[in-house]
Amino acid sequence: MSAKVADKIATAVIYIVSALIVLILAGLLGYIIIRGLGHISFHFLTSEPQTIKAGGGIGPQLFNSIFLLVLTLIITIPLGIGAGIYMSEYSKPGRLTDSIRLVVEVLSSFPSIVIGLFGLLVIVNLFGFGFSLFSGALALTVFNLPLMVRITEQSLRGVPREQKEASLALGLSRWKTITSVMMPIAMPTIVTGTILASGRVFGEAAALLFTAG
């Protein structure tokens, strides 16, 4: 078998598998939408749930989820982007930088139950914030911050070196080069990381049980 034939076969297999995955995902989403769309109403989205009788809605839960998402992103995005810029452009190679990267990697792999217990002991009890959305947002920040730092650092390192050097050669400062030249190029990747971090806000239930209640 020639290399061209093998390449065509491998490409066809990849396309078929990708199309199959997309069809399965579209089928699941379509099934959920078709079955659930008829039950969604303004009353269901805004009213309180009922504990004994049938009916009610998801108003408080929906508001809490959106509020928690916004609060977590307000804390995570500035810290994550700032730390990613420092790690990419300002930190010098050495033990300190390697230690910071090691801590970031370890934090990104922690199970949610560990972060939840940490939030309960430190945020809720030690600092006295109690069971609140703010405590939950701080705990989720511990989850999302390593992801934002890594994605920001990698996206900035992916900017062509020629563009950075050309900006510096024209007399722009390092900070101006980062904000005006490098950040616009890296922004699509950073936005993708922000979306991934947003998805984790709704998925880490164990951490919220110990911090937000």
PDB file of C-alpha atoms in Angstrom, residues 19-210:
ATOM      1  CA  ALA A  19     -19.083  12.842  11.681  1.00  0.00           C
ATOM      2  CA  LEU A  20     -20.333   9.976  13.847  1.00  0.00           C
ATOM      3  CA  ILE A  21     -19.446  11.844  17.044  1.00  0.00           C
ATOM      4  CA  VAL A  22     -21.158  15.005  15.768  1.00  0.00           C
ATOM      5  CA  LEU A  23     -24.272  13.027  14.804  1.00  0.00           C
ATOM      6  CA  ILE A  24     -24.444  11.394  18.238  1.00  0.00           C
ATOM      7  CA  LEU A  25     -24.073  14.772  19.957  1.00  0.00           C
ATOM      8  CA  ALA A  26     -26.677  16.355  17.674  1.00  0.00           C
ATOM      9  CA  GLY A  27     -29.039  13.441  18.325  1.00  0.00           C
ATOM     10  CA  LEU A  28     -28.701  13.793  22.095  1.00  0.00           C
ATOM     11  CA  LEU A  29     -29.228  17.543  21.975  1.00  0.00           C
ATOM     12  CA  GLY A  30     -32.176  17.163  19.626  1.00  0.00           C
ATOM     13  CA  TYR A  31     -33.782  14.544  21.863  1.00  0.00           C
ATOM     14  CA  ILE A  32     -33.387  16.754  24.938  1.00  0.00           C
ATOM     15  CA  ILE A  33     -34.728  19.834  23.144  1.00  0.00           C
ATOM     16  CA  ILE A  34     -37.712  18.032  21.622  1.00  0.00           C
ATOM     17  CA  ARG A  35     -38.684  16.369  24.897  1.00  0.00           C
ATOM     18  CA  GLY A  36     -38.081  19.405  27.107  1.00  0.00           C
ATOM     19  CA  LEU A  37     -38.990  22.411  24.984  1.00  0.00           C
ATOM     20  CA  GLY A  38     -42.709  21.968  25.553  1.00  0.00           C
ATOM     21  CA  HIS A  39     -42.238  22.091  29.338  1.00  0.00           C
ATOM     22  CA  ILE A  40     -40.220  25.321  29.418  1.00  0.00           C
ATOM     23  CA  SER A  41     -42.164  28.467  30.214  1.00  0.00           C
ATOM     24  CA  PHE A  42     -41.597  31.848  31.825  1.00  0.00           C
ATOM     25  CA  HIS A  43     -43.235  30.560  35.011  1.00  0.00           C
ATOM     26  CA  PHE A  44     -40.904  27.549  35.090  1.00  0.00           C
ATOM     27  CA  LEU A  45     -37.811  29.720  34.629  1.00  0.00           C
ATOM     28  CA  THR A  46     -38.727  32.319  37.259  1.00  0.00           C
ATOM     29  CA  SER A  47     -40.795  30.615  39.965  1.00  0.00           C
ATOM     30  CA  GLU A  48     -39.538  28.845  43.085  1.00  0.00           C
ATOM     31  CA  PRO A  49     -39.499  25.039  43.290  1.00  0.00           C
ATOM     32  CA  GLN A  50     -42.123  23.169  45.256  1.00  0.00           C
ATOM     33  CA  THR A  51     -41.051  20.703  47.946  1.00  0.00           C
ATOM     34  CA  ILE A  52     -44.285  18.805  48.511  1.00  0.00           C
ATOM     35  CA  LYS A  53     -46.748  19.364  45.683  1.00  0.00           C
ATOM     36  CA  ALA A  54     -46.005  19.072  41.989  1.00  0.00           C
ATOM     37  CA  GLY A  55     -45.054  22.098  39.947  1.00  0.00           C
ATOM     38  CA  GLY A  56     -42.780  25.004  40.626  1.00  0.00           C
ATOM     39  CA  GLY A  57     -39.740  26.093  38.709  1.00  0.00           C
ATOM     40  CA  ILE A  58     -36.006  26.680  38.761  1.00  0.00           C
ATOM     41  CA  GLY A  59     -35.855  30.439  39.294  1.00  0.00           C
ATOM     42  CA  PRO A  60     -33.546  30.568  42.350  1.00  0.00           C
ATOM     43  CA  GLN A  61     -31.273  27.828  41.022  1.00  0.00           C
ATOM     44  CA  LEU A  62     -30.995  29.517  37.622  1.00  0.00           C
ATOM     45  CA  PHE A  63     -30.215  32.892  39.180  1.00  0.00           C
ATOM     46  CA  ASN A  64     -27.642  31.387  41.556  1.00  0.00           C
ATOM     47  CA  SER A  65     -25.899  29.550  38.711  1.00  0.00           C
ATOM     48  CA  ILE A  66     -25.633  32.647  36.519  1.00  0.00           C
ATOM     49  CA  PHE A  67     -24.573  34.845  39.454  1.00  0.00           C
ATOM     50  CA  LEU A  68     -21.944  32.288  40.480  1.00  0.00           C
ATOM     51  CA  LEU A  69     -20.644  32.091  36.903  1.00  0.00           C
ATOM     52  CA  VAL A  70     -20.284  35.876  36.593  1.00  0.00           C
ATOM     53  CA  LEU A  71     -18.689  36.230  40.039  1.00  0.00           C
ATOM     54  CA  THR A  72     -16.189  33.431  39.379  1.00  0.00           C
ATOM     55  CA  LEU A  73     -15.175  34.864  36.001  1.00  0.00           C
ATOM     56  CA  ILE A  74     -14.744  38.346  37.492  1.00  0.00           C
ATOM     57  CA  ILE A  75     -12.184  36.877  39.902  1.00  0.00           C
ATOM     58  CA  THR A  76     -10.591  34.313  37.583  1.00  0.00           C
ATOM     59  CA  ILE A  77     -10.071  36.211  34.320  1.00  0.00           C
ATOM     60  CA  PRO A  78      -7.939  39.137  35.590  1.00  0.00           C
ATOM     61  CA  LEU A  79      -5.838  36.903  37.845  1.00  0.00           C
ATOM     62  CA  GLY A  80      -5.425  34.180  35.220  1.00  0.00           C
ATOM     63  CA  ILE A  81      -4.512  36.515  32.365  1.00  0.00           C
ATOM     64  CA  GLY A  82      -2.167  38.543  34.564  1.00  0.00           C
ATOM     65  CA  ALA A  83      -0.400  35.442  35.834  1.00  0.00           C
ATOM     66  CA  GLY A  84      -0.185  34.022  32.298  1.00  0.00           C
ATOM     67  CA  ILE A  85       1.391  37.244  31.016  1.00  0.00           C
ATOM     68  CA  TYR A  86       3.924  37.177  33.840  1.00  0.00           C
ATOM     69  CA  MET A  87       4.815  33.525  33.261  1.00  0.00           C
ATOM     70  CA  SER A  88       5.175  34.057  29.527  1.00  0.00           C
ATOM     71  CA  GLU A  89       6.909  37.424  29.264  1.00  0.00           C
ATOM     72  CA  TYR A  90       8.384  38.492  32.596  1.00  0.00           C
ATOM     73  CA  SER A  91       9.425  35.407  34.545  1.00  0.00           C
ATOM     74  CA  LYS A  92      13.029  34.284  34.214  1.00  0.00           C
ATOM     75  CA  PRO A  93      13.965  30.612  33.834  1.00  0.00           C
ATOM     76  CA  GLY A  94      14.920  29.149  37.178  1.00  0.00           C
ATOM     77  CA  ARG A  95      13.764  27.171  40.153  1.00  0.00           C
ATOM     78  CA  LEU A  96      11.121  29.703  41.154  1.00  0.00           C
ATOM     79  CA  THR A  97       9.473  29.662  37.736  1.00  0.00           C
ATOM     80  CA  ASP A  98       9.647  25.879  37.579  1.00  0.00           C
ATOM     81  CA  SER A  99       8.097  25.677  41.059  1.00  0.00           C
ATOM     82  CA  ILE A 100       5.235  27.971  40.024  1.00  0.00           C
ATOM     83  CA  ARG A 101       4.550  25.866  36.933  1.00  0.00           C
ATOM     84  CA  LEU A 102       4.604  22.715  39.078  1.00  0.00           C
ATOM     85  CA  VAL A 103       2.084  24.237  41.502  1.00  0.00           C
ATOM     86  CA  VAL A 104      -0.163  25.237  38.592  1.00  0.00           C
ATOM     87  CA  GLU A 105      -0.043  21.716  37.162  1.00  0.00           C
ATOM     88  CA  VAL A 106      -0.805  20.154  40.549  1.00  0.00           C
ATOM     89  CA  LEU A 107      -3.747  22.491  41.198  1.00  0.00           C
ATOM     90  CA  SER A 108      -5.233  21.746  37.790  1.00  0.00           C
ATOM     91  CA  SER A 109      -5.334  18.020  38.596  1.00  0.00           C
ATOM     92  CA  PHE A 110      -6.831  18.222  42.095  1.00  0.00           C
ATOM     93  CA  PRO A 111     -10.166  16.403  42.526  1.00  0.00           C
ATOM     94  CA  SER A 112     -13.162  18.586  43.298  1.00  0.00           C
ATOM     95  CA  ILE A 113     -13.732  17.007  46.704  1.00  0.00           C
ATOM     96  CA  VAL A 114     -10.283  18.171  47.856  1.00  0.00           C
ATOM     97  CA  ILE A 115     -10.937  21.736  46.690  1.00  0.00           C
ATOM     98  CA  GLY A 116     -14.328  21.582  48.412  1.00  0.00           C
ATOM     99  CA  LEU A 117     -12.787  20.546  51.725  1.00  0.00           C
ATOM    100  CA  PHE A 118     -10.117  23.227  51.341  1.00  0.00           C
ATOM    101  CA  GLY A 119     -12.821  25.809  50.738  1.00  0.00           C
ATOM    102  CA  LEU A 120     -14.771  24.592  53.764  1.00  0.00           C
ATOM    103  CA  LEU A 121     -11.769  24.755  56.106  1.00  0.00           C
ATOM    104  CA  VAL A 122     -10.143  27.954  54.823  1.00  0.00           C
ATOM    105  CA  ILE A 123     -12.750  30.094  53.072  1.00  0.00           C
ATOM    106  CA  VAL A 124     -15.871  29.167  55.034  1.00  0.00           C
ATOM    107  CA  ASN A 125     -14.468  28.562  58.531  1.00  0.00           C
ATOM    108  CA  LEU A 126     -11.069  30.272  58.790  1.00  0.00           C
ATOM    109  CA  PHE A 127     -11.965  33.504  56.970  1.00  0.00           C
ATOM    110  CA  GLY A 128     -15.562  33.393  58.151  1.00  0.00           C
ATOM    111  CA  PHE A 129     -17.325  33.921  54.811  1.00  0.00           C
ATOM    112  CA  GLY A 130     -19.796  31.138  55.657  1.00  0.00           C
ATOM    113  CA  PHE A 131     -21.839  29.190  53.144  1.00  0.00           C
ATOM    114  CA  SER A 132     -22.360  31.723  50.363  1.00  0.00           C
ATOM    115  CA  LEU A 133     -22.028  32.249  46.643  1.00  0.00           C
ATOM    116  CA  PHE A 134     -18.855  34.239  47.261  1.00  0.00           C
ATOM    117  CA  SER A 135     -17.282  31.269  49.047  1.00  0.00           C
ATOM    118  CA  GLY A 136     -18.293  29.034  46.158  1.00  0.00           C
ATOM    119  CA  ALA A 137     -16.819  31.483  43.654  1.00  0.00           C
ATOM    120  CA  LEU A 138     -13.496  31.557  45.517  1.00  0.00           C
ATOM    121  CA  ALA A 139     -13.376  27.757  45.586  1.00  0.00           C
ATOM    122  CA  LEU A 140     -14.128  27.579  41.855  1.00  0.00           C
ATOM    123  CA  THR A 141     -11.413  30.165  41.256  1.00  0.00           C
ATOM    124  CA  VAL A 142      -8.927  27.641  42.634  1.00  0.00           C
ATOM    125  CA  PHE A 143     -10.184  25.258  39.932  1.00  0.00           C
ATOM    126  CA  ASN A 144     -10.222  27.675  37.035  1.00  0.00           C
ATOM    127  CA  LEU A 145      -7.126  29.750  37.769  1.00  0.00           C
ATOM    128  CA  PRO A 146      -4.573  27.090  36.698  1.00  0.00           C
ATOM    129  CA  LEU A 147      -6.483  26.562  33.454  1.00  0.00           C
ATOM    130  CA  MET A 148      -6.540  30.286  32.661  1.00  0.00           C
ATOM    131  CA  VAL A 149      -2.858  30.679  33.519  1.00  0.00           C
ATOM    132  CA  ARG A 150      -1.761  27.799  31.308  1.00  0.00           C
ATOM    133  CA  ILE A 151      -3.918  28.796  28.356  1.00  0.00           C
ATOM    134  CA  THR A 152      -2.838  32.453  28.536  1.00  0.00           C
ATOM    135  CA  GLU A 153       0.836  31.511  28.767  1.00  0.00           C
ATOM    136  CA  GLN A 154       0.637  29.045  25.898  1.00  0.00           C
ATOM    137  CA  SER A 155      -1.325  31.432  23.691  1.00  0.00           C
ATOM    138  CA  LEU A 156       1.225  34.222  24.210  1.00  0.00           C
ATOM    139  CA  ARG A 157       4.110  31.859  23.541  1.00  0.00           C
ATOM    140  CA  GLY A 158       2.354  30.872  20.323  1.00  0.00           C
ATOM    141  CA  VAL A 159       2.591  34.407  18.937  1.00  0.00           C
ATOM    142  CA  PRO A 160       5.251  34.543  16.175  1.00  0.00           C
ATOM    143  CA  ARG A 161       8.512  35.844  17.547  1.00  0.00           C
ATOM    144  CA  GLU A 162       9.018  38.041  14.481  1.00  0.00           C
ATOM    145  CA  GLN A 163       5.950  40.129  15.324  1.00  0.00           C
ATOM    146  CA  LYS A 164       7.104  40.651  18.888  1.00  0.00           C
ATOM    147  CA  GLU A 165      10.630  41.594  17.813  1.00  0.00           C
ATOM    148  CA  ALA A 166       9.307  43.958  15.122  1.00  0.00           C
ATOM    149  CA  SER A 167       7.179  45.765  17.697  1.00  0.00           C
ATOM    150  CA  LEU A 168      10.108  46.141  20.070  1.00  0.00           C
ATOM    151  CA  ALA A 169      12.334  47.303  17.223  1.00  0.00           C
ATOM    152  CA  LEU A 170       9.858  50.089  16.432  1.00  0.00           C
ATOM    153  CA  GLY A 171      10.335  51.475  19.929  1.00  0.00           C
ATOM    154  CA  LEU A 172       7.243  50.115  21.667  1.00  0.00           C
ATOM    155  CA  SER A 173       7.618  49.138  25.296  1.00  0.00           C
ATOM    156  CA  ARG A 174       7.273  45.534  26.377  1.00  0.00           C
ATOM    157  CA  TRP A 175       3.866  46.173  27.976  1.00  0.00           C
ATOM    158  CA  LYS A 176       2.623  48.021  24.876  1.00  0.00           C
ATOM    159  CA  THR A 177       3.844  45.154  22.722  1.00  0.00           C
ATOM    160  CA  ILE A 178       1.945  42.662  24.880  1.00  0.00           C
ATOM    161  CA  THR A 179      -1.325  44.622  24.936  1.00  0.00           C
ATOM    162  CA  SER A 180      -1.320  45.938  21.356  1.00  0.00           C
ATOM    163  CA  VAL A 181       0.401  43.193  19.367  1.00  0.00           C
ATOM    164  CA  MET A 182       0.445  39.902  21.254  1.00  0.00           C
ATOM    165  CA  MET A 183      -2.898  39.948  23.076  1.00  0.00           C
ATOM    166  CA  PRO A 184      -5.036  40.488  19.932  1.00  0.00           C
ATOM    167  CA  ILE A 185      -3.346  37.492  18.307  1.00  0.00           C
ATOM    168  CA  ALA A 186      -3.706  35.331  21.412  1.00  0.00           C
ATOM    169  CA  MET A 187      -7.266  36.466  22.213  1.00  0.00           C
ATOM    170  CA  PRO A 188      -9.117  33.629  20.362  1.00  0.00           C
ATOM    171  CA  THR A 189      -7.263  31.030  22.420  1.00  0.00           C
ATOM    172  CA  ILE A 190      -7.855  32.991  25.631  1.00  0.00           C
ATOM    173  CA  VAL A 191     -11.575  33.223  24.834  1.00  0.00           C
ATOM    174  CA  THR A 192     -11.644  29.461  24.318  1.00  0.00           C
ATOM    175  CA  GLY A 193     -10.009  28.976  27.710  1.00  0.00           C
ATOM    176  CA  THR A 194     -12.565  31.296  29.291  1.00  0.00           C
ATOM    177  CA  ILE A 195     -15.403  29.244  27.815  1.00  0.00           C
ATOM    178  CA  LEU A 196     -13.845  26.037  29.156  1.00  0.00           C
ATOM    179  CA  ALA A 197     -13.471  27.652  32.570  1.00  0.00           C
ATOM    180  CA  SER A 198     -17.110  28.716  32.438  1.00  0.00           C
ATOM    181  CA  GLY A 199     -18.165  25.133  31.811  1.00  0.00           C
ATOM    182  CA  ARG A 200     -16.342  23.958  34.923  1.00  0.00           C
ATOM    183  CA  VAL A 201     -18.395  26.361  37.049  1.00  0.00           C
ATOM    184  CA  PHE A 202     -21.516  24.289  36.392  1.00  0.00           C
ATOM    185  CA  GLY A 203     -19.795  20.923  36.699  1.00  0.00           C
ATOM    186  CA  GLU A 204     -17.928  21.048  40.015  1.00  0.00           C
ATOM    187  CA  ALA A 205     -20.818  20.232  42.353  1.00  0.00           C
ATOM    188  CA  ALA A 206     -18.666  18.714  45.112  1.00  0.00           C
ATOM    189  CA  ALA A 207     -16.774  21.960  45.718  1.00  0.00           C
ATOM    190  CA  LEU A 208     -20.007  23.951  45.879  1.00  0.00           C
ATOM    191  CA  LEU A 209     -21.641  21.585  48.358  1.00  0.00           C
ATOM    192  CA  PHE A 210     -18.926  22.397  50.910  1.00  0.00           C
TER     193      PHE A 210
END
